[in-house]
Short mmCIF file of C-alpha atoms in Angstrom, two decimals:
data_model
loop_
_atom_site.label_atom_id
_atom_site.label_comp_id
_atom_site.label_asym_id
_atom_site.label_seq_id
_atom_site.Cartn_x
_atom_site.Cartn_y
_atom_site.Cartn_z
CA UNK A 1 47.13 -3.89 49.25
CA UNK A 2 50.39 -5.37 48.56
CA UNK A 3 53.82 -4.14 46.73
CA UNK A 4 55.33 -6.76 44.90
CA UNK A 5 58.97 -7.22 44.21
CA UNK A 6 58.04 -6.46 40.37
CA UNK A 7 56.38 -3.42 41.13
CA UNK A 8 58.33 -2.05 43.22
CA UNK A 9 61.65 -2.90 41.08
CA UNK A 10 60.20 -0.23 38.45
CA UNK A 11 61.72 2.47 41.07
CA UNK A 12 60.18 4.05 43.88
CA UNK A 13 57.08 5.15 41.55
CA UNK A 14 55.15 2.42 43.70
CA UNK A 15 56.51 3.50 47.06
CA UNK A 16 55.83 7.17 46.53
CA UNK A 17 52.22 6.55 45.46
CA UNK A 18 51.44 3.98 48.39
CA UNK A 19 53.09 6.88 50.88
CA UNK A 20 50.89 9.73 48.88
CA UNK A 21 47.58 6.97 49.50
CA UNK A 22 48.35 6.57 53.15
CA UNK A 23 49.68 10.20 53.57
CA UNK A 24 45.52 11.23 52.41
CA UNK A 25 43.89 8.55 54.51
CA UNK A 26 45.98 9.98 57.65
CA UNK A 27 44.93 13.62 56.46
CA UNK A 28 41.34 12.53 56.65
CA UNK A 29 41.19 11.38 59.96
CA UNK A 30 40.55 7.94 59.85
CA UNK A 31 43.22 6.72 61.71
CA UNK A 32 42.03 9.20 64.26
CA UNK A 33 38.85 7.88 66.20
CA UNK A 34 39.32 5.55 69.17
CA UNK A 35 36.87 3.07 67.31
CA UNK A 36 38.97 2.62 64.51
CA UNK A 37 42.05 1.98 66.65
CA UNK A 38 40.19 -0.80 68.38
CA UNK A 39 38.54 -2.25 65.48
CA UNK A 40 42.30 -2.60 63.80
CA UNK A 41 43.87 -4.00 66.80
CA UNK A 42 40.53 -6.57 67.67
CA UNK A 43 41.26 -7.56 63.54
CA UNK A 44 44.84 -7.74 63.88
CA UNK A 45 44.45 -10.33 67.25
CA UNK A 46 41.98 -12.21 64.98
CA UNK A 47 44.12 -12.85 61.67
CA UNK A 48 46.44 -14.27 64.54
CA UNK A 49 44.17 -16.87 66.00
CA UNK A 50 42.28 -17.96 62.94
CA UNK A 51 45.21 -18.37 60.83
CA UNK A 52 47.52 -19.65 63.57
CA UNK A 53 48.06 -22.92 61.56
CA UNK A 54 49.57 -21.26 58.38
CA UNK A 55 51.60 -18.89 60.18
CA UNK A 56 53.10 -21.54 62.10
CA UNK A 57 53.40 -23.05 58.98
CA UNK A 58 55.47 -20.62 57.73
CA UNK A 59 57.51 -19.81 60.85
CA UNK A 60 58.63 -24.13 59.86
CA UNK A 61 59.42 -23.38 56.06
CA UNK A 62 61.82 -20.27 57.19
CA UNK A 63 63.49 -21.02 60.57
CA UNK A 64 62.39 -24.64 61.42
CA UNK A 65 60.15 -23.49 64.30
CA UNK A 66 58.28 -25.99 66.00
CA UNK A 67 54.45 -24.50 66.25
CA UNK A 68 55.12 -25.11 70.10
CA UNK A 69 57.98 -22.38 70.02
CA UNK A 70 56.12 -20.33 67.34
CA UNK A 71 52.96 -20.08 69.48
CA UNK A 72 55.09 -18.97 72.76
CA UNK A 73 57.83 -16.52 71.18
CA UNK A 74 55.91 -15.36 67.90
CA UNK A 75 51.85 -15.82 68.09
CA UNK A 76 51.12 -15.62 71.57
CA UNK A 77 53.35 -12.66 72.69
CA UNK A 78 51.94 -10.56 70.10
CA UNK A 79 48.34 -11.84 71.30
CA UNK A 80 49.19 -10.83 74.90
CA UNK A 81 50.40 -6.90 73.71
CA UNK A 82 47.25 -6.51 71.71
CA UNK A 83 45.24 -7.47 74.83
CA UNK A 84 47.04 -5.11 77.00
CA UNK A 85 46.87 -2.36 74.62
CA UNK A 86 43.11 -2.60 74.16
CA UNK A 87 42.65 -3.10 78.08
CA UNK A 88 44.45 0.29 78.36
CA UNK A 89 44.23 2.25 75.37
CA UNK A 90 41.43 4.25 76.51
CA UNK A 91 43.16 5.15 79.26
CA UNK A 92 46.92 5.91 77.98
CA UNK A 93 45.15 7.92 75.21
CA UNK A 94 43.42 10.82 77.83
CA UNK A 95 44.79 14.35 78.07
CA UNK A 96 46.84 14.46 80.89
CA UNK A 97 46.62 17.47 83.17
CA UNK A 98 49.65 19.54 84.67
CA UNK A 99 50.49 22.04 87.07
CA UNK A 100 50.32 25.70 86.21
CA UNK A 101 52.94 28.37 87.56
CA UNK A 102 51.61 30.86 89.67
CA UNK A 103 52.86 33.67 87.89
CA UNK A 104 50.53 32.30 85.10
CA UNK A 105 47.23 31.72 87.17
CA UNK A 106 44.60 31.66 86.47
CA UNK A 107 45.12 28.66 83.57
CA UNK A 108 44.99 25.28 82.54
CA UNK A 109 47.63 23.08 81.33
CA UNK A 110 47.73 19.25 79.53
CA UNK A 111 49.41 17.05 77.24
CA UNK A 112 47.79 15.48 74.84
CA UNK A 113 48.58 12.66 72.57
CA UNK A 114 48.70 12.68 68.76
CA UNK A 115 49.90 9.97 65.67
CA UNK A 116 52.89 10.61 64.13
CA UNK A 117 51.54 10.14 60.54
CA UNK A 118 52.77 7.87 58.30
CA UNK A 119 55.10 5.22 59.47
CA UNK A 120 57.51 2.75 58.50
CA UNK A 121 58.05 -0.88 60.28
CA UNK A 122 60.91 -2.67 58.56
CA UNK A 123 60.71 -6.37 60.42
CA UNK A 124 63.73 -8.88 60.61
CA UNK A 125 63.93 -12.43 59.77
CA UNK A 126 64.67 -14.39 63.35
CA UNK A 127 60.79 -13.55 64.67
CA UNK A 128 59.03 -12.27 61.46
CA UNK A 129 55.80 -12.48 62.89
CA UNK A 130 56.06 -11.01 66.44
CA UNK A 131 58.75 -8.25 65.57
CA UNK A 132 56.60 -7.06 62.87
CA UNK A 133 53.19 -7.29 64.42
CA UNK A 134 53.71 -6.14 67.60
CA UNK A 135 55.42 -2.79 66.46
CA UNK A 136 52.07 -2.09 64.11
CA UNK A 137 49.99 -2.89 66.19
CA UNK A 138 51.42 0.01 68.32
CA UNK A 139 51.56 2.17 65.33
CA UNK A 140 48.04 1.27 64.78
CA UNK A 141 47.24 2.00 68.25
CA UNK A 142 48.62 5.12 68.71
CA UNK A 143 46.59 6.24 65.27
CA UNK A 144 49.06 6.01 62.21
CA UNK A 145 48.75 4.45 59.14
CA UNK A 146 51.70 2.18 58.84
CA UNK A 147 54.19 0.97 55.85
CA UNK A 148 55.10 -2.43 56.91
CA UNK A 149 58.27 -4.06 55.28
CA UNK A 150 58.96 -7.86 55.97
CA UNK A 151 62.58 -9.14 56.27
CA UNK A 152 62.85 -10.95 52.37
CA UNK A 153 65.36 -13.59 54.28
CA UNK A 154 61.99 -15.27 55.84
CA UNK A 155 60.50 -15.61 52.46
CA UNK A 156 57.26 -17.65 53.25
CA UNK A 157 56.41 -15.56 56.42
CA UNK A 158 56.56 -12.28 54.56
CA UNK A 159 54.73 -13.84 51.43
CA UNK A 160 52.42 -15.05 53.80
CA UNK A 161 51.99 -11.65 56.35
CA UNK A 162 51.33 -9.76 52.42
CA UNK A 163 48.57 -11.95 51.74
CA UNK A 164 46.83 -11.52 55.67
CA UNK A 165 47.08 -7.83 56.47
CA UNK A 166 45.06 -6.66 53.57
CA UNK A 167 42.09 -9.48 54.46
CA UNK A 168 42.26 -8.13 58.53
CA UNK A 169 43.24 -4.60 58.02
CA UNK A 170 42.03 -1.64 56.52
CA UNK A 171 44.06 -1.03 53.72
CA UNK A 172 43.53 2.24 53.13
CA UNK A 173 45.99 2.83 56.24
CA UNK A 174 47.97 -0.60 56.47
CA UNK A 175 50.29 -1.55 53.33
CA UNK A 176 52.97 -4.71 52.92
CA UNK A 177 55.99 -3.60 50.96
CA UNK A 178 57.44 -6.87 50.07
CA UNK A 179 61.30 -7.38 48.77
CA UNK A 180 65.34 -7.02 49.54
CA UNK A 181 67.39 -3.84 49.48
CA UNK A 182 66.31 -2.13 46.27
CA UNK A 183 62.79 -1.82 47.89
CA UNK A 184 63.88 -1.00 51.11
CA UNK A 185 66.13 1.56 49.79
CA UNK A 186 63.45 3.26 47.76
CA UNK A 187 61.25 3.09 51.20
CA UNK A 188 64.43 4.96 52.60
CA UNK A 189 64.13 7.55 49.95
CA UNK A 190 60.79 8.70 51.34
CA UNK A 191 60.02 11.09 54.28
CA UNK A 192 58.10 9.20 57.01
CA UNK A 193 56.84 10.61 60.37
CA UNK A 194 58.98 8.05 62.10
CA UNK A 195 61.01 4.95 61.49
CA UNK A 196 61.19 1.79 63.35
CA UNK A 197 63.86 -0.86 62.30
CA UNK A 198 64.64 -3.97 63.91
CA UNK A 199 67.51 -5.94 63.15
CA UNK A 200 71.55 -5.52 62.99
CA UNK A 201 73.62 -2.42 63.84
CA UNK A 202 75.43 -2.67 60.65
CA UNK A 203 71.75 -1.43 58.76
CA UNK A 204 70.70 0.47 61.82
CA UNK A 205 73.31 2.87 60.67
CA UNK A 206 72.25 2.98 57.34
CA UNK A 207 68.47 3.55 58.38
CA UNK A 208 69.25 6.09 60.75
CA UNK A 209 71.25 8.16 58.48
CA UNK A 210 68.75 7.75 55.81
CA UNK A 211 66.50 9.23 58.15
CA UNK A 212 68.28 12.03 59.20
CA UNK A 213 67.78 13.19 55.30
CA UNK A 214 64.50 14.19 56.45
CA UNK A 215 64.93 14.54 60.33
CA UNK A 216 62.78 11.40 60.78
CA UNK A 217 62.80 9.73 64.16
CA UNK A 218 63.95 6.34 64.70
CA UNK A 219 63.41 3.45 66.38
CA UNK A 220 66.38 1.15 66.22
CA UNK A 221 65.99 -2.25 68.00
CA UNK A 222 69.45 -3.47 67.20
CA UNK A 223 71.03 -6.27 69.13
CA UNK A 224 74.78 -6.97 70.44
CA UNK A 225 76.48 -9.25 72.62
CA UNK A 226 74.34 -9.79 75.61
CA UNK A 227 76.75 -11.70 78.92
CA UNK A 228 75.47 -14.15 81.45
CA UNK A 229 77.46 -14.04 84.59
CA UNK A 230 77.25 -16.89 86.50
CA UNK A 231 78.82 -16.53 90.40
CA UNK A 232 80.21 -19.42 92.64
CA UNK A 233 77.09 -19.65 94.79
CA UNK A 234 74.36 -19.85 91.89
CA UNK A 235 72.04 -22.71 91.12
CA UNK A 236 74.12 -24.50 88.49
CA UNK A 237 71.12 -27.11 87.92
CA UNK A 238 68.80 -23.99 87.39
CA UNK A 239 71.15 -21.26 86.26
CA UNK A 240 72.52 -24.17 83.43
CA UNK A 241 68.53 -24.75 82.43
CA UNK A 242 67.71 -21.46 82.10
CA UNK A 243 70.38 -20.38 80.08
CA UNK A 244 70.56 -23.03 77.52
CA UNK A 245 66.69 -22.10 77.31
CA UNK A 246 67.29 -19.04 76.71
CA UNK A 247 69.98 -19.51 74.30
CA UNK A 248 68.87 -22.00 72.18
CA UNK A 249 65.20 -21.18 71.61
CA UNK A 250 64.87 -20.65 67.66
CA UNK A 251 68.43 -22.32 67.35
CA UNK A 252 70.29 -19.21 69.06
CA UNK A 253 68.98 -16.67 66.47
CA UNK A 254 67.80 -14.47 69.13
CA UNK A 255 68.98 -10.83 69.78
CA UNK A 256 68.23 -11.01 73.43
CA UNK A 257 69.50 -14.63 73.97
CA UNK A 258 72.68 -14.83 76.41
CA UNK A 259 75.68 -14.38 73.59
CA UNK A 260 78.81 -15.56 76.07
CA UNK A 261 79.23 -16.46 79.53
CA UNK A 262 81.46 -15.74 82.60
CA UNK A 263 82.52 -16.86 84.84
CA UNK A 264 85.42 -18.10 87.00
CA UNK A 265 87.20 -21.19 85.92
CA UNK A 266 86.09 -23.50 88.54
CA UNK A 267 82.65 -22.89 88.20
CA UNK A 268 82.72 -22.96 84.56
CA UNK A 269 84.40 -26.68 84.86
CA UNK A 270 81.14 -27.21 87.60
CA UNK A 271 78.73 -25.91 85.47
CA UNK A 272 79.18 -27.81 81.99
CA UNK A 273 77.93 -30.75 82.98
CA UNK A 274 75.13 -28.92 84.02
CA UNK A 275 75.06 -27.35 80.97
CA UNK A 276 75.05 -30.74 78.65
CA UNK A 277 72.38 -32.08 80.90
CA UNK A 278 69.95 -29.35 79.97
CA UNK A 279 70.70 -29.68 76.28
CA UNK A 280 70.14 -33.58 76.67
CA UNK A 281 67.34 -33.14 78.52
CA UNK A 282 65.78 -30.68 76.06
CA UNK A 283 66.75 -32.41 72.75
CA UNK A 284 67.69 -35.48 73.54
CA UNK A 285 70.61 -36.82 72.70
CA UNK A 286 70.91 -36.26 69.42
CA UNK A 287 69.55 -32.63 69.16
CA UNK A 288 69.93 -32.88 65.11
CA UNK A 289 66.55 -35.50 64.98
CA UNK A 290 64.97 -33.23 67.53
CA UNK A 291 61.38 -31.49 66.13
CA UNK A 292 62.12 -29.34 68.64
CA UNK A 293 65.32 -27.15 67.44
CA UNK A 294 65.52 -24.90 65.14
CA UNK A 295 68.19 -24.28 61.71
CA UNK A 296 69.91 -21.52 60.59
CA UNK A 297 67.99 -19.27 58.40
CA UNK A 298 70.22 -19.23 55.14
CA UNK A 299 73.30 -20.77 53.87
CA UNK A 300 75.43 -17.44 54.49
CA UNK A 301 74.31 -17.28 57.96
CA UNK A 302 75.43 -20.99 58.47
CA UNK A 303 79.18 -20.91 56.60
CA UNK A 304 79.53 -17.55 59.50
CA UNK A 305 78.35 -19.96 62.37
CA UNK A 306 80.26 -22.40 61.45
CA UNK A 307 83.52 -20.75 60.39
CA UNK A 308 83.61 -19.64 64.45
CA UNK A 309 83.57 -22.90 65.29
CA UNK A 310 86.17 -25.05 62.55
CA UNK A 311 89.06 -26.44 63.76
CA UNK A 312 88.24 -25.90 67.61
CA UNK A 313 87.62 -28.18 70.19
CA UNK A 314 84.30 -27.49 72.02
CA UNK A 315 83.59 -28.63 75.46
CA UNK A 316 79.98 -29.79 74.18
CA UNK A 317 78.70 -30.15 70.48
CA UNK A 318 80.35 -28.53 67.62
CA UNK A 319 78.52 -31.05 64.69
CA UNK A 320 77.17 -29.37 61.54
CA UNK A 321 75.71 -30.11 59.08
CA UNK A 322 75.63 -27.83 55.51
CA UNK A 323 72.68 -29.78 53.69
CA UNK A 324 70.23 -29.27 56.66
CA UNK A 325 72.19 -25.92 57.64
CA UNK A 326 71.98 -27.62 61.22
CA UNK A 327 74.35 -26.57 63.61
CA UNK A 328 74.72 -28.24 67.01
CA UNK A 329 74.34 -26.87 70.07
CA UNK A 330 77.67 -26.00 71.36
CA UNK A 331 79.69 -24.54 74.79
CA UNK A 332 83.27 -23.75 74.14
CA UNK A 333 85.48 -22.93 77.36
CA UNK A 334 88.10 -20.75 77.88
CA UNK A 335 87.42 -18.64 74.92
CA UNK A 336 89.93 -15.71 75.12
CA UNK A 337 88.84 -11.34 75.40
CA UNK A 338 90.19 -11.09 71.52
CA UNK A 339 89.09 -14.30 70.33
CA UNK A 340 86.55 -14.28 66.83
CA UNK A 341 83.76 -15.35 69.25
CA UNK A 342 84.20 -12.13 71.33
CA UNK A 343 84.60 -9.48 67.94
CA UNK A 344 80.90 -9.68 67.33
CA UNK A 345 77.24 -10.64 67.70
CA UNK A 346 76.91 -14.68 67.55
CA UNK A 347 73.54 -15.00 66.90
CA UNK A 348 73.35 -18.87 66.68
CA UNK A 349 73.39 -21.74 69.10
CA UNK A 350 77.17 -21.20 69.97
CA UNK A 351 78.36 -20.04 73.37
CA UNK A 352 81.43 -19.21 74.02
CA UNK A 353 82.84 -19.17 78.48
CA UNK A 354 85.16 -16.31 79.08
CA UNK A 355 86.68 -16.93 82.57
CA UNK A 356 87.09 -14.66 85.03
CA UNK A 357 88.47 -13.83 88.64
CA UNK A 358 85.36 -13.07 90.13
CA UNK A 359 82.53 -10.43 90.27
CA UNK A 360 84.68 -6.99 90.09
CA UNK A 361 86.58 -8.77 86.76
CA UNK A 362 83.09 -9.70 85.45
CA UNK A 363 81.91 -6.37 85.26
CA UNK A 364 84.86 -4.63 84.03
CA UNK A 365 84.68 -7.05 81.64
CA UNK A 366 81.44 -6.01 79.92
CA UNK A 367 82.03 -2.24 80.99
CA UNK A 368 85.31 -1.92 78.56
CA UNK A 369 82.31 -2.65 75.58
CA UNK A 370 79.52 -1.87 74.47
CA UNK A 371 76.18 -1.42 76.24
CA UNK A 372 74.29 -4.96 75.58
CA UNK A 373 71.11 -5.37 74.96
CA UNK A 374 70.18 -7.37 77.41
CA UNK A 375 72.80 -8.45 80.81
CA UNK A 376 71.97 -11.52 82.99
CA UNK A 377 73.08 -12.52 86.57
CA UNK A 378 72.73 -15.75 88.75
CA UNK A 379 73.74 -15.53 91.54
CA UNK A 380 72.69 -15.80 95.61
CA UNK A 381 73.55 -12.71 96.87
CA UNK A 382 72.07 -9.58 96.86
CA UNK A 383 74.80 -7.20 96.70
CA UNK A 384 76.03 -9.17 93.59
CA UNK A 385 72.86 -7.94 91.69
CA UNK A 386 73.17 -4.40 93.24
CA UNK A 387 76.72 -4.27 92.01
CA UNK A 388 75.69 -5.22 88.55
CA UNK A 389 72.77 -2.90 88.57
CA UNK A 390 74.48 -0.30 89.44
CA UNK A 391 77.80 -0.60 87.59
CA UNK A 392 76.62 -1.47 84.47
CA UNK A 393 74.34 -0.25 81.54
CA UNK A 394 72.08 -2.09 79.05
CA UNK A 395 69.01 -2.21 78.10
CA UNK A 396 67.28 -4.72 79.96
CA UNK A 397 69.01 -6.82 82.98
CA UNK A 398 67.66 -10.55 84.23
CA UNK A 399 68.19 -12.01 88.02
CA UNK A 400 68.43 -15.48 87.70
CA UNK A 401 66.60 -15.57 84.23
CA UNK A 402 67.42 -14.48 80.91
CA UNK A 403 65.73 -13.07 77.83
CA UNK A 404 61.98 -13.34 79.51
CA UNK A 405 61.46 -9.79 80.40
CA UNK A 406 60.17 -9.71 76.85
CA UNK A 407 56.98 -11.43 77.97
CA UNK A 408 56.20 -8.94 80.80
CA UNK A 409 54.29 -5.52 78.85
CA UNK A 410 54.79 -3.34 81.75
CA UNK A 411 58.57 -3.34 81.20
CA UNK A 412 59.95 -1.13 78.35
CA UNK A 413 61.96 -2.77 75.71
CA UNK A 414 65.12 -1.63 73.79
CA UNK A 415 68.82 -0.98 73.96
CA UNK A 416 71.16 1.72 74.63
CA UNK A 417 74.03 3.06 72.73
CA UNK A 418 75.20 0.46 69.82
CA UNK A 419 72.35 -1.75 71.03
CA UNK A 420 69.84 0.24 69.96
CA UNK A 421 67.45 3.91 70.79
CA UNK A 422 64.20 3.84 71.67
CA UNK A 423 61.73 1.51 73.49
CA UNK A 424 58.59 0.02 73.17
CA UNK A 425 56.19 -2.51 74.78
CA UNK A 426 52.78 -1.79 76.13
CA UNK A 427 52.26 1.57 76.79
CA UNK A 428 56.00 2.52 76.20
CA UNK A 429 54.69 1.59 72.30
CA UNK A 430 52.31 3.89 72.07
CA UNK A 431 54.96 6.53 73.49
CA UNK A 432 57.15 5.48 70.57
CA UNK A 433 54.37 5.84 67.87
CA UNK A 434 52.46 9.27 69.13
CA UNK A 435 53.86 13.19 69.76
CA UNK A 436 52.90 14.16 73.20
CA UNK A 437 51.57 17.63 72.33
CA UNK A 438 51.66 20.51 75.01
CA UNK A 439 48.14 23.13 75.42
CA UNK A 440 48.19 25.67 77.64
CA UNK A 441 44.87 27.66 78.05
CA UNK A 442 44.41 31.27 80.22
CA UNK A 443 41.47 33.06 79.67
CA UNK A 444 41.44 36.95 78.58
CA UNK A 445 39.79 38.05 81.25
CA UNK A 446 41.44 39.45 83.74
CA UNK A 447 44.43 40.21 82.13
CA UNK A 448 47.14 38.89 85.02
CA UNK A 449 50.16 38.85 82.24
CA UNK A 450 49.40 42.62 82.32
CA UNK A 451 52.00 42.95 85.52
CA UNK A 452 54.59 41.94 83.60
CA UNK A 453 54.26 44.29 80.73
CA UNK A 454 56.65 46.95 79.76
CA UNK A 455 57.10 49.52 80.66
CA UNK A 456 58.83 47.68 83.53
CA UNK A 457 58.50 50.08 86.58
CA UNK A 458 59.82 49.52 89.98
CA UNK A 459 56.62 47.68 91.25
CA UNK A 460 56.74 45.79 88.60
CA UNK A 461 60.21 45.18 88.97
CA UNK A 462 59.40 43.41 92.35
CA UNK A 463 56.59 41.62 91.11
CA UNK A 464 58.93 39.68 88.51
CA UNK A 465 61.56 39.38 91.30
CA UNK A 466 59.01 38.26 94.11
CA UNK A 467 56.70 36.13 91.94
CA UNK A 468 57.94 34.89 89.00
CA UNK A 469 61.78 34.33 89.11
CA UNK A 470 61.62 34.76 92.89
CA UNK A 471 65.32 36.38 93.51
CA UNK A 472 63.95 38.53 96.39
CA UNK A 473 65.92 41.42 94.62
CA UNK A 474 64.71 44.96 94.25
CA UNK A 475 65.70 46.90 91.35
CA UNK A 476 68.54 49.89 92.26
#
């Protein structure tokens, strides 16, 4: 079942009796049962492979994605959690026994997992498909019965996710919310078991503090401005590759794509023909004719993008055009700590070089703000990564290659400080989605807990001291 942007614009009537619906399908334990959880997650892979085509389709209508990318940052990755999960749900769901005191023996102790409830996945518009399915089908795994709210800036993919889910999904636990900030809002209104937002800090803050209404928890997968260091001895061929990869795959609208680069000023002047060669090589010469890259979601996005870029004089690119809101790829050297390109979160195919002295400068450089999301390094040495490992925080660092950690499910995934709370990924999703519930059992008979009664007497006194918080001290 589906909200629609004219229900839901009656007020939050629609909203509250969608939550009361799932809220009674949690409280009869469907969600519950292994089986169910499997069966949800099997349907969910399926809706992905047999209608590949149209959501590839719509992945083109909103971003310009070519089905190649789509398939490899959208369809598959969300394919390869799913397979994970169900290869290891079993397991990640069993009670999990711990160690028992002394002074409590004899007993038995374990956590045990639970679902949240109901919960609320608001997706964003640069991967509508993979950062919405992925988080539900976490939710889903870890037994909840999910609201799911598609970003209304990728119009066909969330038309197109409202129609799906309800033909894969059981939707008596799985609902599409569809629509801008008067639905959302009204979602906000509500009291969920737990919240989990993707998209800028700006409505992070307004999520979270919607959620604190009702002590919700959060998940905020935010972004931020995520450096690439680059050191004298690196791989320019490789380094220069990898980078313009990484940050032009779905035309730089990635929050985990390399946002500026240092690096001292000889090797910057070494590495941009380096640079230029990759974007050649990638899409061709004239990257505007190329299937293969991407456009800038909407017309406000693009006069931001481009604004950053009028009137300069870019080592590389720097074309746009408004009528196809294309926006070349573009390098621009030298960019100074205070310039517009430093004050906040590009999010396009624009990369500004901030030279600097060498590795010490580097990392005071990204220390003095905030935590990234995501830090890269390439460089030879060894005790250049240790340095930047240990000196630095963000969510996620890359040796030698940026933004692909996303594709390994083992690793956790999220930010820290403005750059988001909480993780997820694999098993680390499940974490995010379930209450890990403490049970301690000791059996009646025989009564050990009665030496530590009152009336406290000298014996037991010692037996407090001795066994329990073990100070060794009599009582005077």
């Amino acid at each position: 079942m589906t909200i629609t942007d004219t229900e839901a614009s009656a007020g939050s009537i629609s909203v509250q009796a969608t939550l009361g619906d799932l809220r009674r399908t949690f409280a009869r334990g469907t969600t519950k049962p292994l089986a169910w959880r499997v069966r949800q997650l099997r349907a969910l892979r399926r809706m992905l492979v047999e209608r590949g085509p149209e959501l590839e389709n719509a992945l083109a209508a909103d971003l310009a994605k070519n089905p190649t990318e789509a398939q490899l940052a959208e369809l598959a990755l969300a394919v390869g959690e799913i397979d994970h999960t169900l290869r290891h749900l079993r397991r990640w769901l069993r009670p999990t026994r711990v160690a028992v005191p002394l002074s409590l023996a004899p007993a038995t102790a374990k956590v045990i997992r639970e679902p949240l409830g109901v919960v609320l996945v608001i997706g964003p518009w640069n991967y509508p498909i993979q950062l919405v399915l992925v988080p539900l089908a976490g939710a889903l795994a870890a037994g909840n019965a999910v609201i799911v709210k598609p970003s209304e800036l990728a119009p066909a993919s969330s038309a197109l996710l409202a129609e799906l889910i309800p033909q894969y999904l059981d939707p008596s636990a799985v609902r599409v919310v569809e629509g801008g900030v008067d639905e959302t809002t009204a979602l906000l209104r509500e009291r969920f078991d737990h919240i989990f937002y993707t998209g800028n800090g700006q409505v992070g803050r307004i999520v979270a503090r919607a959620a604190a209404e009702h002590l919700t928890p959060v998940t905020l997968e935010l972004g931020g401005k995520s450096p690439v260091f680059v050191d004298d001895d690196a791989d320019l061929t490789a380094a220069a590759r990898r980078i313009v990869y990484a940050k032009l795959v779905n035309a730089g609208q990635t929050c985990v794509a390399p946002d500026y680069l240092l690096t001292t000023e000889k090797t910057a002047a070494a590495l941009l023909p380096h640079l230029g060669s990759a974007i050649t090589e990638f899409y061709g010469s004239q990257p505007q004719e190329s299937a293969d890259f991407g456009r800038i979601i909407n017309d406000r996005h693009f006069d931001r993008l481009s604004a950053l870029i009028h009137n300069r004089k870019p080592a590389l690119g720097g074309q746009v055009d408004a009528t196809t809101r294309y926006i070349a790829p573009t390098v621009i050297d030298g960019v100074a700590a205070d310039d517009p390109l430093m004050t906040e979160e590009i999010f396009g195919p624009i990369l500004p070089i901030v030279h600097v002295s060498g590795v010490s400068d580097a990392i005071d450089f990204i220390t003095e703000r905030d935590k990234p999301l995501a830090l890269y390094v390439f460089s030879g040495r060894k005790s250049v990564e240790r340095r930047f490992l240990r000196e630095t925080s963000s969510g996620a660092v890359g040796l030698n290659i940026p933004a692909a950690h996303l594709l390994v499910p083992r690793l956790p995934f999220g930010g820290v400080g403005p750059s988001g709370t909480g993780r997820y990924h694999g098993k680390y999703t499940i974490d995010t989605f379930s209450h890990s519930k403490a049970v301690l059992s000791k059996p009646t008979r025989p009564d050990t807990l009665r030496l530590i009664y009152p009336p406290f007497t000298e014996l037991r006194d010692r037996i407090v001291r001795t066994v329990v918080s073990r100070t060794g001290r009599s009582r005077r």
